[in-house]
Amino acid sequence: MDGDSWSARLSSASKRYQSALQSRSDMFTGFEEIDGDDIREEFPCPFCSEYFDIVGLCCHIDDEHTVESKNG
């Protein structure tokens, strides 16, 4: 009988896990990447007059303005 109790508990835990996993994956549906018209916000470099997306801006400052950014 003890074996049946463990298998029932395992089955119940597995079902709860699968349910939680499914609900988490449902949160991300509808967030597909948009192809084509990729609109990215651009930010101005505080040290020069160039505009970059956020990743490009960070890389630009690290590469081109390391001294200025450390002084600020």
PDB file of C-alpha atoms in Angstrom:
ATOM      1  CA  MET A   1       0.000   0.000   0.000  1.00  0.00           C
ATOM      2  CA  ASP A   2       2.851   2.338   0.769  1.00  0.00           C
ATOM      3  CA  GLY A   3       4.028   2.057  -2.840  1.00  0.00           C
ATOM      4  CA  ASP A   4       0.611   3.129  -4.109  1.00  0.00           C
ATOM      5  CA  SER A   5       0.665   6.178  -1.857  1.00  0.00           C
ATOM      6  CA  TRP A   6       4.070   7.251  -3.190  1.00  0.00           C
ATOM      7  CA  SER A   7       3.050   6.774  -6.808  1.00  0.00           C
ATOM      8  CA  ALA A   8      -0.140   8.787  -6.205  1.00  0.00           C
ATOM      9  CA  ARG A   9       1.880  11.595  -4.599  1.00  0.00           C
ATOM     10  CA  LEU A  10       4.406  11.526  -7.435  1.00  0.00           C
ATOM     11  CA  SER A  11       1.651  11.641 -10.026  1.00  0.00           C
ATOM     12  CA  SER A  12      -0.034  14.541  -8.234  1.00  0.00           C
ATOM     13  CA  ALA A  13       3.238  16.473  -7.945  1.00  0.00           C
ATOM     14  CA  SER A  14       3.991  15.839 -11.605  1.00  0.00           C
ATOM     15  CA  LYS A  15       0.580  17.168 -12.626  1.00  0.00           C
ATOM     16  CA  ARG A  16       1.065  20.298 -10.502  1.00  0.00           C
ATOM     17  CA  TYR A  17       4.505  20.843 -12.035  1.00  0.00           C
ATOM     18  CA  GLN A  18       3.168  20.445 -15.575  1.00  0.00           C
ATOM     19  CA  SER A  19       0.328  22.859 -14.801  1.00  0.00           C
ATOM     20  CA  ALA A  20       2.726  25.475 -13.398  1.00  0.00           C
ATOM     21  CA  LEU A  21       5.035  25.057 -16.373  1.00  0.00           C
ATOM     22  CA  GLN A  22       2.135  25.511 -18.799  1.00  0.00           C
ATOM     23  CA  SER A  23       0.892  28.645 -17.018  1.00  0.00           C
ATOM     24  CA  ARG A  24       4.382  30.167 -17.194  1.00  0.00           C
ATOM     25  CA  SER A  25       4.683  29.439 -20.886  1.00  0.00           C
ATOM     26  CA  ASP A  26       1.246  31.014 -21.446  1.00  0.00           C
ATOM     27  CA  MET A  27       2.639  34.290 -20.102  1.00  0.00           C
ATOM     28  CA  PHE A  28       5.068  34.490 -23.004  1.00  0.00           C
ATOM     29  CA  THR A  29       2.687  33.755 -25.845  1.00  0.00           C
ATOM     30  CA  GLY A  30       2.001  36.746 -28.017  1.00  0.00           C
ATOM     31  CA  PHE A  31       5.491  38.167 -27.641  1.00  0.00           C
ATOM     32  CA  GLU A  32       6.802  37.046 -30.994  1.00  0.00           C
ATOM     33  CA  GLU A  33       9.633  39.038 -32.491  1.00  0.00           C
ATOM     34  CA  ILE A  34       8.426  41.481 -35.112  1.00  0.00           C
ATOM     35  CA  ASP A  35      10.091  40.944 -38.468  1.00  0.00           C
ATOM     36  CA  GLY A  36      10.629  43.744 -40.953  1.00  0.00           C
ATOM     37  CA  ASP A  37       9.647  46.983 -39.233  1.00  0.00           C
ATOM     38  CA  ASP A  38      12.067  46.704 -36.360  1.00  0.00           C
ATOM     39  CA  ILE A  39      11.592  49.976 -34.493  1.00  0.00           C
ATOM     40  CA  ARG A  40      14.300  50.617 -31.937  1.00  0.00           C
ATOM     41  CA  GLU A  41      14.547  53.678 -29.789  1.00  0.00           C
ATOM     42  CA  GLU A  42      17.795  55.554 -30.265  1.00  0.00           C
ATOM     43  CA  PHE A  43      19.676  57.459 -27.611  1.00  0.00           C
ATOM     44  CA  PRO A  44      22.174  60.290 -28.084  1.00  0.00           C
ATOM     45  CA  CYS A  45      25.721  59.855 -26.905  1.00  0.00           C
ATOM     46  CA  PRO A  46      26.316  62.309 -24.048  1.00  0.00           C
ATOM     47  CA  PHE A  47      29.854  62.954 -25.330  1.00  0.00           C
ATOM     48  CA  CYS A  48      29.263  63.425 -29.073  1.00  0.00           C
ATOM     49  CA  SER A  49      26.338  63.996 -31.419  1.00  0.00           C
ATOM     50  CA  GLU A  50      25.823  60.392 -32.561  1.00  0.00           C
ATOM     51  CA  TYR A  51      22.682  58.305 -31.900  1.00  0.00           C
ATOM     52  CA  PHE A  52      22.656  54.598 -31.028  1.00  0.00           C
ATOM     53  CA  ASP A  53      20.311  51.910 -29.795  1.00  0.00           C
ATOM     54  CA  ILE A  54      20.911  51.113 -26.137  1.00  0.00           C
ATOM     55  CA  VAL A  55      23.385  48.280 -26.744  1.00  0.00           C
ATOM     56  CA  GLY A  56      25.239  50.270 -29.385  1.00  0.00           C
ATOM     57  CA  LEU A  57      25.413  53.272 -27.078  1.00  0.00           C
ATOM     58  CA  CYS A  58      26.970  51.222 -24.276  1.00  0.00           C
ATOM     59  CA  CYS A  59      29.517  49.699 -26.662  1.00  0.00           C
ATOM     60  CA  HIS A  60      30.254  53.111 -28.210  1.00  0.00           C
ATOM     61  CA  ILE A  61      30.905  54.715 -24.822  1.00  0.00           C
ATOM     62  CA  ASP A  62      33.142  51.808 -23.756  1.00  0.00           C
ATOM     63  CA  ASP A  63      35.108  51.957 -27.019  1.00  0.00           C
ATOM     64  CA  GLU A  64      35.270  55.682 -27.806  1.00  0.00           C
ATOM     65  CA  HIS A  65      34.727  57.571 -24.541  1.00  0.00           C
ATOM     66  CA  THR A  66      36.317  55.451 -21.809  1.00  0.00           C
ATOM     67  CA  VAL A  67      38.248  58.344 -20.272  1.00  0.00           C
ATOM     68  CA  GLU A  68      35.254  60.701 -20.286  1.00  0.00           C
ATOM     69  CA  SER A  69      32.927  58.101 -18.781  1.00  0.00           C
ATOM     70  CA  LYS A  70      35.381  57.290 -15.959  1.00  0.00           C
ATOM     71  CA  ASN A  71      35.747  60.998 -15.115  1.00  0.00           C
ATOM     72  CA  GLY A  72      31.964  61.426 -14.918  1.00  0.00           C
TER      73      GLY A  72
END
